[in-house]
Amino acid sequence: MEAITSEPGRHRVRSERPLPLAKVLLVDDHALFAQGLAGLMQQEALAASVTTVRSVESAADLLAHQDDFELVLLDIALQGETGLALLPRLASYREAPPVVIISSSEDENTVRAARAAGASGFLAKSAGRSALVSMVRAVIRGDGYFPGGLVPLPPDLPLTPRQMDVLLLLAQGFPNKRICQSLSLTEHTVKTHLKAIFTQLGVHNRTECVSLARARGWL
C-alpha cells in the first residue's frame, strides 16, 4: 500500500493529530472480523473507542445523531447491500468523517469504485498491522490511502474519466440520485453521461451496459 492524496473537499479535512482517535465507527456484518479489527485498533492505540454496526442503515442513523466520530471503517460487501451506499448519504451531513473501505477483494475495479464514490481510503482485509497503522495516520492528516500501482485504464477506452466514474458506480448498483450525490453532479449531467456510455456500447439498459462493459474489460 502507498498513500496518495485524495480529492479535496469530499470529507472533513483534518490536520494531523495525536492518536488514539476518540471514536471510530466500524460497519461490518461479520462479527468475528469486526471484533478482531476493533480490538486491533485499540491494541495499536489507533482508537480509544470503536463502535460496531452491521448495516448501512444503522451507520447512517448513528452518524446523523452523533457528529463526533473521527473515522468510519466500512465493509464494502454487507449482507444484501453495498457498503458504498453509505457514502452518498453522508453528503447531507454537516461534518462527515472520512470513510475507509475495507474489503476482502482488492481488485482494481473495486478500488476505483471506492475512490469514485468519495472514500478517503481502501484497506484489504488481508492487510497487516503496519498497513492499518499507516492507513489511519494517512487518512487523519487528510491524505488518501489506496493500493499503489493501479493498472491504468486501456488507452483506447472511449470514455472520459468522469464517464468512467459514472460507470463504476453504476456497476456497484448505484441509482442516478446516488451517483449525483457521490460525484457532485446534476441529474441532467449524470443522464447525459449514461446516454453517452450506452451509445458507446450500443445498449439500452443498465444491466446490458454493465454486462457488456465487463465483457470488454472496461470493468
mmCIF file of C-alpha atoms in Angstrom:
data_model
loop_
_atom_site.group_PDB
_atom_site.id
_atom_site.type_symbol
_atom_site.label_atom_id
_atom_site.label_comp_id
_atom_site.label_asym_id
_atom_site.label_seq_id
_atom_site.Cartn_x
_atom_site.Cartn_y
_atom_site.Cartn_z
ATOM 1 C CA MET A 1 0.000 0.000 0.000
ATOM 2 C CA GLU A 2 1.070 3.530 -0.563
ATOM 3 C CA ALA A 3 -0.632 6.722 0.479
ATOM 4 C CA ILE A 4 -1.849 9.116 -2.184
ATOM 5 C CA THR A 5 -3.672 12.398 -1.955
ATOM 6 C CA SER A 6 -7.428 12.093 -2.218
ATOM 7 C CA GLU A 7 -9.824 14.560 -3.806
ATOM 8 C CA PRO A 8 -10.134 17.660 -1.611
ATOM 9 C CA GLY A 9 -13.429 18.680 -0.122
ATOM 10 C CA ARG A 10 -15.159 15.324 -0.218
ATOM 11 C CA HIS A 11 -14.928 14.858 3.540
ATOM 12 C CA ARG A 12 -13.874 16.874 6.506
ATOM 13 C CA VAL A 13 -10.176 17.735 6.259
ATOM 14 C CA ARG A 14 -8.231 17.238 9.460
ATOM 15 C CA SER A 15 -4.771 18.292 10.462
ATOM 16 C CA GLU A 16 -2.586 15.548 11.859
ATOM 17 C CA ARG A 17 -3.460 14.896 15.470
ATOM 18 C CA PRO A 18 -2.316 12.614 18.248
ATOM 19 C CA LEU A 19 -3.578 9.078 18.373
ATOM 20 C CA PRO A 20 -5.649 7.363 19.541
ATOM 21 C CA LEU A 21 -8.781 8.727 17.888
ATOM 22 C CA ALA A 22 -11.565 9.202 20.414
ATOM 23 C CA LYS A 23 -14.331 7.459 18.434
ATOM 24 C CA VAL A 24 -14.263 5.234 15.362
ATOM 25 C CA LEU A 25 -17.270 3.634 13.658
ATOM 26 C CA LEU A 26 -16.842 0.172 12.135
ATOM 27 C CA VAL A 27 -19.540 -1.049 9.741
ATOM 28 C CA ASP A 28 -19.214 -4.802 9.179
ATOM 29 C CA ASP A 29 -21.664 -7.678 9.421
ATOM 30 C CA HIS A 30 -19.065 -10.368 10.137
ATOM 31 C CA ALA A 31 -18.950 -10.441 13.931
ATOM 32 C CA LEU A 32 -15.606 -12.204 14.388
ATOM 33 C CA PHE A 33 -13.790 -9.966 11.920
ATOM 34 C CA ALA A 34 -15.372 -6.842 13.386
ATOM 35 C CA GLN A 35 -14.383 -7.835 16.916
ATOM 36 C CA GLY A 36 -10.849 -8.597 15.785
ATOM 37 C CA LEU A 37 -10.416 -5.315 13.910
ATOM 38 C CA ALA A 38 -11.905 -3.288 16.754
ATOM 39 C CA GLY A 39 -9.519 -4.975 19.183
ATOM 40 C CA LEU A 40 -6.557 -4.363 16.897
ATOM 41 C CA MET A 41 -7.441 -0.669 16.562
ATOM 42 C CA GLN A 42 -7.304 -0.397 20.340
ATOM 43 C CA GLN A 43 -4.200 -2.575 20.777
ATOM 44 C CA GLU A 44 -2.298 -0.388 18.321
ATOM 45 C CA ALA A 45 -3.516 2.769 20.126
ATOM 46 C CA LEU A 46 -5.327 3.931 16.998
ATOM 47 C CA ALA A 47 -8.729 4.304 18.648
ATOM 48 C CA ALA A 48 -9.898 4.731 22.221
ATOM 49 C CA SER A 49 -13.397 3.557 21.353
ATOM 50 C CA VAL A 50 -14.743 1.543 18.394
ATOM 51 C CA THR A 51 -18.487 1.281 17.829
ATOM 52 C CA THR A 52 -19.610 -1.561 15.552
ATOM 53 C CA VAL A 53 -22.820 -1.718 13.499
ATOM 54 C CA ARG A 54 -23.899 -4.241 10.898
ATOM 55 C CA SER A 55 -25.675 -2.234 8.190
ATOM 56 C CA VAL A 56 -25.625 0.968 6.150
ATOM 57 C CA GLU A 57 -28.949 1.992 7.690
ATOM 58 C CA SER A 58 -27.651 1.643 11.241
ATOM 59 C CA ALA A 59 -24.466 3.529 10.380
ATOM 60 C CA ALA A 60 -26.364 6.367 8.692
ATOM 61 C CA ASP A 61 -28.702 6.720 11.666
ATOM 62 C CA LEU A 62 -25.818 6.760 14.152
ATOM 63 C CA LEU A 63 -23.831 9.309 12.156
ATOM 64 C CA ALA A 64 -26.893 11.509 11.788
ATOM 65 C CA HIS A 65 -27.255 11.756 15.566
ATOM 66 C CA GLN A 66 -23.611 11.706 16.654
ATOM 67 C CA ASP A 67 -21.174 14.029 14.924
ATOM 68 C CA ASP A 68 -18.091 13.142 16.954
ATOM 69 C CA PHE A 69 -16.921 10.051 15.072
ATOM 70 C CA GLU A 70 -13.478 10.718 13.649
ATOM 71 C CA LEU A 71 -13.220 7.828 11.200
ATOM 72 C CA VAL A 72 -15.528 5.281 9.579
ATOM 73 C CA LEU A 73 -14.265 1.842 8.545
ATOM 74 C CA LEU A 74 -16.792 0.437 6.076
ATOM 75 C CA ASP A 75 -17.050 -3.089 4.703
ATOM 76 C CA ILE A 76 -17.901 -2.904 1.008
ATOM 77 C CA ALA A 77 -19.885 -6.171 0.964
ATOM 78 C CA LEU A 78 -22.602 -6.053 3.590
ATOM 79 C CA GLN A 79 -25.425 -8.559 3.566
ATOM 80 C CA GLY A 80 -27.945 -7.523 0.954
ATOM 81 C CA GLU A 81 -26.317 -4.195 0.070
ATOM 82 C CA THR A 82 -23.108 -2.488 -0.963
ATOM 83 C CA GLY A 83 -21.321 -0.552 1.735
ATOM 84 C CA LEU A 84 -20.668 2.196 -0.814
ATOM 85 C CA ALA A 85 -24.343 3.137 -0.464
ATOM 86 C CA LEU A 86 -23.423 4.907 2.778
ATOM 87 C CA LEU A 87 -21.178 7.471 1.075
ATOM 88 C CA PRO A 88 -23.840 9.480 -0.798
ATOM 89 C CA ARG A 89 -25.886 9.724 2.385
ATOM 90 C CA LEU A 90 -23.027 11.443 4.175
ATOM 91 C CA ALA A 91 -23.170 14.322 1.697
ATOM 92 C CA SER A 92 -26.125 15.807 3.577
ATOM 93 C CA TYR A 93 -24.395 15.680 6.968
ATOM 94 C CA ARG A 94 -22.845 18.828 8.368
ATOM 95 C CA GLU A 95 -19.477 17.258 9.044
ATOM 96 C CA ALA A 96 -18.928 13.776 7.673
ATOM 97 C CA PRO A 97 -15.898 11.864 8.955
ATOM 98 C CA PRO A 98 -13.510 10.291 6.444
ATOM 99 C CA VAL A 99 -14.545 6.837 5.284
ATOM 100 C CA VAL A 100 -12.136 3.999 4.568
ATOM 101 C CA ILE A 101 -13.412 0.989 2.648
ATOM 102 C CA ILE A 102 -12.326 -2.394 3.969
ATOM 103 C CA SER A 103 -12.748 -5.343 1.637
ATOM 104 C CA SER A 104 -11.807 -8.974 1.163
ATOM 105 C CA SER A 105 -11.393 -8.104 -2.521
ATOM 106 C CA GLU A 106 -8.600 -5.825 -3.685
ATOM 107 C CA ASP A 107 -9.321 -5.909 -7.414
ATOM 108 C CA GLU A 108 -8.720 -2.724 -9.364
ATOM 109 C CA ASN A 109 -12.378 -2.034 -10.177
ATOM 110 C CA THR A 110 -13.461 -2.276 -6.546
ATOM 111 C CA VAL A 111 -10.744 0.190 -5.533
ATOM 112 C CA ARG A 112 -11.638 2.547 -8.383
ATOM 113 C CA ALA A 113 -15.328 2.417 -7.430
ATOM 114 C CA ALA A 114 -14.476 3.255 -3.814
ATOM 115 C CA ARG A 115 -12.429 6.263 -4.929
ATOM 116 C CA ALA A 116 -15.133 7.422 -7.335
ATOM 117 C CA ALA A 117 -17.746 7.209 -4.562
ATOM 118 C CA GLY A 118 -15.671 9.515 -2.360
ATOM 119 C CA ALA A 119 -13.920 7.155 0.058
ATOM 120 C CA SER A 120 -10.797 8.533 1.711
ATOM 121 C CA GLY A 121 -9.012 5.198 1.657
ATOM 122 C CA PHE A 122 -9.123 1.490 0.902
ATOM 123 C CA LEU A 123 -7.694 -1.316 3.021
ATOM 124 C CA ALA A 124 -7.740 -5.002 2.183
ATOM 125 C CA LYS A 125 -8.944 -7.294 4.949
ATOM 126 C CA SER A 126 -5.740 -9.275 4.456
ATOM 127 C CA ALA A 127 -3.591 -6.234 5.330
ATOM 128 C CA GLY A 128 -1.287 -6.436 8.330
ATOM 129 C CA ARG A 129 -0.878 -4.254 11.394
ATOM 130 C CA SER A 130 1.634 -1.903 9.773
ATOM 131 C CA ALA A 131 -0.712 -1.184 6.864
ATOM 132 C CA LEU A 132 -3.557 -0.486 9.283
ATOM 133 C CA VAL A 133 -1.418 1.982 11.246
ATOM 134 C CA SER A 134 -0.172 3.666 8.068
ATOM 135 C CA MET A 135 -3.725 3.976 6.754
ATOM 136 C CA VAL A 136 -5.092 5.607 9.888
ATOM 137 C CA ARG A 137 -2.209 8.061 10.084
ATOM 138 C CA ALA A 138 -2.542 8.999 6.404
ATOM 139 C CA VAL A 139 -6.295 9.483 6.483
ATOM 140 C CA ILE A 140 -6.440 11.589 9.660
ATOM 141 C CA ARG A 141 -3.910 14.025 8.264
ATOM 142 C CA GLY A 142 -6.124 14.493 5.200
ATOM 143 C CA ASP A 143 -4.348 12.210 2.746
ATOM 144 C CA GLY A 144 -5.914 9.328 0.934
ATOM 145 C CA TYR A 145 -4.732 5.745 1.297
ATOM 146 C CA PHE A 146 -5.227 3.398 -1.634
ATOM 147 C CA PRO A 147 -3.345 0.453 -3.135
ATOM 148 C CA GLY A 148 -0.395 1.682 -5.165
ATOM 149 C CA GLY A 149 0.232 0.702 -8.738
ATOM 150 C CA LEU A 150 -3.314 0.740 -10.017
ATOM 151 C CA VAL A 151 -3.317 -0.619 -13.539
ATOM 152 C CA PRO A 152 -4.190 2.251 -15.879
ATOM 153 C CA LEU A 153 -7.353 2.040 -17.902
ATOM 154 C CA PRO A 154 -6.920 0.986 -21.540
ATOM 155 C CA PRO A 155 -5.579 3.959 -23.539
ATOM 156 C CA ASP A 156 -8.194 3.435 -26.244
ATOM 157 C CA LEU A 157 -11.113 3.436 -23.802
ATOM 158 C CA PRO A 158 -13.757 5.655 -25.479
ATOM 159 C CA LEU A 159 -14.977 7.154 -22.189
ATOM 160 C CA THR A 160 -13.973 10.308 -20.383
ATOM 161 C CA PRO A 161 -12.656 9.944 -16.809
ATOM 162 C CA ARG A 162 -15.963 11.251 -15.442
ATOM 163 C CA GLN A 163 -17.967 8.827 -17.599
ATOM 164 C CA MET A 164 -15.778 6.069 -16.176
ATOM 165 C CA ASP A 165 -16.604 7.221 -12.641
ATOM 166 C CA VAL A 166 -20.316 7.038 -13.508
ATOM 167 C CA LEU A 167 -19.893 3.566 -14.998
ATOM 168 C CA LEU A 168 -18.032 2.291 -11.929
ATOM 169 C CA LEU A 169 -20.803 3.438 -9.603
ATOM 170 C CA LEU A 170 -23.438 2.078 -11.970
ATOM 171 C CA ALA A 171 -21.705 -1.303 -11.753
ATOM 172 C CA GLN A 172 -21.904 -1.086 -7.946
ATOM 173 C CA GLY A 173 -25.699 -0.753 -8.190
ATOM 174 C CA PHE A 174 -25.976 2.982 -7.509
ATOM 175 C CA PRO A 175 -29.178 4.659 -8.765
ATOM 176 C CA ASN A 176 -28.867 8.002 -10.558
ATOM 177 C CA LYS A 177 -29.616 10.027 -7.432
ATOM 178 C CA ARG A 178 -26.749 8.481 -5.506
ATOM 179 C CA ILE A 179 -24.385 8.826 -8.444
ATOM 180 C CA CYS A 180 -25.278 12.528 -8.479
ATOM 181 C CA GLN A 181 -24.540 12.860 -4.773
ATOM 182 C CA SER A 182 -21.309 10.870 -4.917
ATOM 183 C CA LEU A 183 -19.830 12.769 -7.851
ATOM 184 C CA SER A 184 -21.394 16.184 -7.125
ATOM 185 C CA LEU A 185 -23.142 16.188 -10.495
ATOM 186 C CA THR A 186 -26.626 17.262 -11.522
ATOM 187 C CA GLU A 187 -29.130 14.619 -12.554
ATOM 188 C CA HIS A 188 -29.084 16.010 -16.085
ATOM 189 C CA THR A 189 -25.301 15.596 -16.274
ATOM 190 C CA VAL A 190 -25.453 12.021 -14.998
ATOM 191 C CA LYS A 191 -28.143 11.167 -17.548
ATOM 192 C CA THR A 192 -26.005 12.735 -20.280
ATOM 193 C CA HIS A 193 -23.009 10.615 -19.227
ATOM 194 C CA LEU A 194 -25.156 7.470 -19.104
ATOM 195 C CA LYS A 195 -26.551 8.179 -22.573
ATOM 196 C CA ALA A 196 -23.015 8.558 -23.914
ATOM 197 C CA ILE A 197 -21.930 5.291 -22.271
ATOM 198 C CA PHE A 198 -24.985 3.431 -23.594
ATOM 199 C CA THR A 199 -24.301 4.806 -27.088
ATOM 200 C CA GLN A 200 -20.668 3.695 -26.989
ATOM 201 C CA LEU A 201 -21.728 0.189 -26.009
ATOM 202 C CA GLY A 202 -24.849 0.033 -28.183
ATOM 203 C CA VAL A 203 -27.062 -0.977 -25.249
ATOM 204 C CA HIS A 204 -30.417 0.197 -23.963
ATOM 205 C CA ASN A 205 -30.457 -0.512 -20.229
ATOM 206 C CA ARG A 206 -28.229 -0.576 -17.177
ATOM 207 C CA THR A 207 -27.930 -4.355 -16.926
ATOM 208 C CA GLU A 208 -26.786 -4.704 -20.527
ATOM 209 C CA CYS A 209 -24.405 -1.784 -20.021
ATOM 210 C CA VAL A 210 -22.618 -3.305 -17.037
ATOM 211 C CA SER A 211 -22.532 -6.783 -18.597
ATOM 212 C CA LEU A 212 -21.018 -5.611 -21.865
ATOM 213 C CA ALA A 213 -18.602 -3.212 -20.146
ATOM 214 C CA ARG A 214 -17.267 -6.147 -18.120
ATOM 215 C CA ALA A 215 -17.011 -8.306 -21.240
ATOM 216 C CA ARG A 216 -14.949 -5.596 -22.950
ATOM 217 C CA GLY A 217 -12.622 -5.247 -19.999
ATOM 218 C CA TRP A 218 -13.817 -1.778 -19.005
ATOM 219 C CA LEU A 219 -14.758 -3.064 -15.557
#
